[in-house]
Coordinates of C-alpha atoms and ligand atoms in Angstrom, one line a residue:
X1 CA -15.4 -7.2 19.4
X2 CA -14.0 -9.5 21.5
X3 CA -10.5 -9.1 23.0
X4 CA -8.7 -12.1 24.8
X5 CA -5.4 -11.3 26.4
X6 CA -3.1 -14.2 27.7
X7 CA -0.9 -12.7 30.6
X8 CA 1.3 -14.0 33.8
X9 CA 0.4 -10.6 35.6
X10 CA -3.4 -10.1 35.3
X11 CA -3.0 -7.7 37.6
X12 CA -1.6 -5.2 35.5
X13 CA -4.3 -5.4 33.2
X14 CA -7.5 -5.0 35.4
X15 CA -7.4 -1.5 36.0
X16 CA -6.3 0.1 32.6
X17 CA -9.0 -1.8 31.0
X18 CA -12.0 -1.2 33.2
X19 CA -12.5 2.3 33.2
X20 CA -13.9 5.4 31.7
X21 CA -14.8 4.9 28.1
X22 CA -13.5 1.4 28.1
X23 CA -15.9 0.7 30.9
X24 CA -18.3 2.1 29.2
X25 CA -17.8 0.2 26.1
X26 CA -17.9 -3.3 27.6
X27 CA -21.2 -2.0 30.0
X28 CA -22.9 -1.2 26.7
X29 CA -22.1 -4.7 25.1
X30 CA -20.0 -3.0 22.5
X31 CA -16.3 -4.7 23.3
X32 CA -15.4 -7.8 25.5
X33 CA -12.1 -7.9 26.8
X34 CA -11.0 -11.2 28.8
X35 CA -7.9 -11.4 31.2
X36 CA -6.3 -14.9 30.9
X37 CA -3.3 -15.8 33.7
X38 CA -0.9 -17.8 31.5
X39 CA -0.3 -19.9 34.6
X40 CA -3.8 -21.4 34.8
X41 CA -2.7 -23.3 31.6
X42 CA 0.3 -24.7 32.8
X43 CA 0.7 -28.1 33.6
X44 CA 4.0 -27.8 35.7
X45 CA 3.7 -29.0 39.2
X46 CA 4.9 -25.4 40.4
X47 CA 2.9 -23.5 37.6
X48 CA 5.6 -22.4 36.0
X49 CA 5.7 -20.4 32.9
X50 CA 9.1 -19.9 31.9
X51 CA 12.3 -22.0 30.6
X52 CA 15.4 -21.9 29.8
X53 CA 16.7 -21.0 27.0
X54 CA 19.3 -22.6 24.3
X55 CA 22.5 -20.9 23.6
X56 CA 24.7 -18.4 25.8
X57 CA 23.7 -16.5 28.4
X58 CA 20.0 -15.4 26.8
X59 CA 18.3 -15.6 30.0
X60 CA 14.8 -17.2 30.6
X61 CA 12.5 -17.7 27.9
X62 CA 8.8 -18.0 27.8
X63 CA 7.9 -21.9 28.2
X64 CA 6.0 -23.2 25.0
X65 CA 3.3 -25.7 26.9
X66 CA 1.4 -22.8 28.6
X67 CA 1.0 -20.4 25.7
X68 CA 0.1 -23.4 23.2
X69 CA -2.6 -24.9 25.7
X70 CA -4.1 -21.0 26.2
X71 CA -4.5 -20.4 22.4
X72 CA -5.8 -23.7 21.6
X73 CA -8.1 -23.5 24.2
X74 CA -9.6 -19.9 23.1
X75 CA -9.2 -21.2 19.6
X76 CA -11.3 -24.6 20.3
X77 CA -14.1 -22.0 21.3
X78 CA -14.4 -19.5 18.4
X79 CA -12.5 -18.4 15.2
X80 CA -9.8 -15.1 15.9
X81 CA -9.1 -12.5 13.2
X82 CA -5.8 -12.3 14.7
X83 CA -3.6 -13.5 17.6
X84 CA -0.9 -10.8 18.5
X85 CA 2.4 -11.2 20.5
X86 CA 3.8 -8.1 22.3
X87 CA 7.1 -7.4 21.2
X88 CA 9.9 -4.9 20.9
X89 CA 11.1 -6.5 18.1
X90 CA 7.4 -6.7 16.4
X91 CA 6.1 -4.0 13.5
X92 CA 5.8 -0.5 15.3
X93 CA 2.2 0.8 15.8
X94 CA 0.2 3.2 14.7
X95 CA -3.2 4.5 14.1
X96 CA -3.4 2.5 10.8
X97 CA -3.1 -0.7 12.9
X98 CA -5.6 0.5 15.3
X99 CA -7.7 1.2 13.0
X100 CA -7.4 -2.2 11.1
X101 CA -7.7 -3.8 14.4
X102 CA -10.9 -2.1 15.6
X103 CA -12.8 -3.8 12.2
X104 CA -11.9 -7.2 13.4
X105 CA -14.3 -9.6 15.8
X106 CA -12.1 -11.9 17.7
X107 CA -8.7 -11.2 18.4
X108 CA -6.1 -12.8 21.2
X109 CA -3.2 -10.6 22.6
X110 CA -0.1 -12.5 24.1
X111 CA 1.7 -10.7 26.5
X112 CA 5.7 -10.9 26.2
X113 CA 7.8 -11.7 28.9
X114 CA 11.1 -12.7 30.0
X115 CA 13.3 -13.2 26.9
X116 CA 9.8 -13.6 24.9
X117 CA 8.8 -16.6 23.3
X118 CA 10.2 -19.5 21.2
X119 CA 10.6 -19.0 17.5
X120 CA 8.6 -21.9 16.8
X121 CA 5.4 -20.6 18.2
X122 CA 6.0 -17.1 16.6
X123 CA 6.0 -18.6 13.1
X124 CA 3.2 -21.1 13.8
X125 CA 0.7 -19.7 16.3
X126 CA 1.4 -16.0 16.4
X127 CA -0.3 -14.2 13.2
X128 CA 0.8 -10.5 13.8
X129 CA 4.0 -9.5 16.4
X130 CA 3.3 -5.5 17.4
X131 CA 6.1 -3.1 19.4
X132 CA 4.5 0.1 20.6
X133 CA 7.8 2.2 20.0
X134 CA 11.4 1.8 20.4
X135 CA 12.0 1.0 24.0
X136 CA 11.8 -1.8 26.1
X137 CA 9.0 -2.4 28.7
X138 CA 9.3 -4.8 31.4
X139 CA 6.4 -6.7 29.9
X140 CA 3.8 -6.9 26.9
X141 CA 0.7 -6.0 29.3
X142 CA 1.0 -2.1 29.1
X143 CA 1.7 -2.4 25.4
X144 CA -1.6 -4.9 25.4
X145 CA -3.6 -2.1 27.5
X146 CA -2.3 0.4 25.0
X147 CA -3.3 -1.6 21.8
X148 CA -6.7 -2.4 23.4
X149 CA -7.6 0.9 24.3
X150 CA -7.0 2.5 20.8
X151 CA -8.8 -0.3 19.2
X152 CA -11.7 0.1 21.6
X153 CA -12.4 3.7 21.2
X154 CA -12.5 3.4 17.3
X155 CA -15.5 1.0 17.6
X156 CA -18.9 2.7 16.1
X157 CA -20.8 4.0 19.3
X158 CA -18.3 3.6 21.9
X159 CA -17.0 7.1 21.5
X160 CA -20.6 9.3 22.6
X161 CA -19.7 11.9 19.2
X162 CA -18.7 9.5 17.0
X163 CA -16.7 12.0 14.7
X164 CA -14.6 12.4 17.2
X165 CA -12.7 9.5 16.7
X166 CA -12.6 10.5 12.9
X167 CA -11.1 14.1 13.6
X168 CA -8.3 12.6 16.2
X169 CA -4.5 13.0 15.6
X170 CA -2.8 10.6 12.9
X171 CA -6.1 9.8 11.4
X172 CA -5.0 11.8 8.6
X173 CA -1.7 11.8 8.9
X174 CA -2.0 15.4 10.7
X175 CA -1.8 15.9 14.6
X176 CA -4.5 17.7 16.1
X177 CA -5.2 21.9 15.8
X178 CA -4.5 23.7 19.5
X179 CA -7.8 23.8 21.0
X180 CA -9.2 26.5 23.5
X181 CA -11.8 26.8 26.4
X182 CA -13.5 29.5 28.3
X183 CA -12.2 32.2 29.5
X184 CA -11.8 33.8 26.3
X185 CA -9.1 35.7 27.5
X186 CA -6.9 34.1 30.0
X187 CA -4.0 35.8 32.0
X188 CA -4.1 38.5 29.0
X189 CA -3.9 35.5 26.2
X190 CA -6.7 35.9 23.5
X191 CA -8.3 32.8 22.1
X192 CA -7.7 33.2 18.0
X193 CA -10.7 35.7 16.9
X194 CA -11.5 32.9 14.3
X195 CA -13.0 30.4 16.9
X196 CA -15.2 32.8 18.2
X197 CA -16.5 33.8 15.0
X198 CA -19.2 31.2 14.4
X199 CA -18.0 30.8 11.0
X200 CA -18.0 27.3 10.4
X201 CA -16.1 27.2 7.3
X202 CA -13.7 29.7 8.6
X203 CA -13.1 27.5 11.4
X204 CA -12.7 24.1 9.6
X205 CA -10.3 26.2 7.1
X206 CA -8.3 27.5 10.5
X207 CA -8.1 24.3 12.5
X208 CA -6.6 22.6 8.8
X209 CA -4.3 25.5 8.4
X210 CA -3.0 25.1 12.4
X211 CA -3.0 21.3 11.8
X212 CA -1.0 21.3 9.2
X213 CA 1.8 23.7 10.5
X214 CA 1.8 21.7 13.7
X215 CA 2.8 18.8 12.1
X216 CA 5.2 20.2 9.8
X217 CA 7.1 21.9 13.1
X218 CA 6.6 18.6 15.7
X219 CA 6.2 16.0 13.4
X220 CA 8.4 16.5 10.1
X221 CA 7.8 12.5 9.4
X222 CA 4.2 12.3 9.8
X223 CA 4.3 15.6 7.5
X224 CA 5.9 14.0 4.9
X225 CA 3.4 10.8 4.9
X226 CA 0.8 13.9 4.6
X227 CA 2.1 15.1 1.4
X228 CA 2.7 11.6 0.1
X229 CA -1.1 10.4 0.5
X230 CA -2.4 13.7 -0.7
Ligands
ADE301 N1 7.3 -5.5 25.6 C1 8.4 -4.9 25.8 N2 8.3 -3.9 25.5 C2 7.7 -3.8 24.1 C3 7.2 -2.8 23.2 N3 8.1 -1.6 23.6 N4 6.2 -3.2 23.0 C4 5.4 -4.3 23.0 N5 5.4 -4.9 23.9 C5 7.0 -4.9 24.6

């Protein structure tokens, strides 16, 4: 899978996408992530990437020209399955969307900035608008990093134990069960006996029960989805 990220702040994205599992995915050739500086596509003599908005007091907007040029340039090189714009008024990102995106071949993520982009660009060039939560970030870069991270780890072969992505929290609308490591007793607190029993079926049943209980208690909204889909 190939992810092209267009941003006015490439520096913010270099670290989060270049370590640990994401680094390994790229080293193994399972994912390619390219970061493009929007300024490189600006035809303004000062490499400006923002412009005034029409209307009262709305603040600066990302300029149309560099965005159009950057997207047209990438689209002239290959076909893209999605051109995503990160924005707080987009569709809320979730595991289901991450799963869908991880099946794509090529995607572009345009990081939103200032007051956003011209509505006509949203309507003509952008195929998907994503928000990572009901709060406002200073820019779309962290949102792009979150989206890229969550989808790259789902590409087969990226995680060493492939089943581990399938048992993640949210895959079946359930939170993960509690986990324990050694020692079996720590400051007087014991690991539940069933986990030490060696009985796989009992352990699976217990994990499921715990996942259901935790979801019911901590995320009643998810629990309702779990009940609806079962
Ligand atoms: N840009 C600013 N806030 C954002 C959010 N919550 N999600 C995606 N992009 C954003």
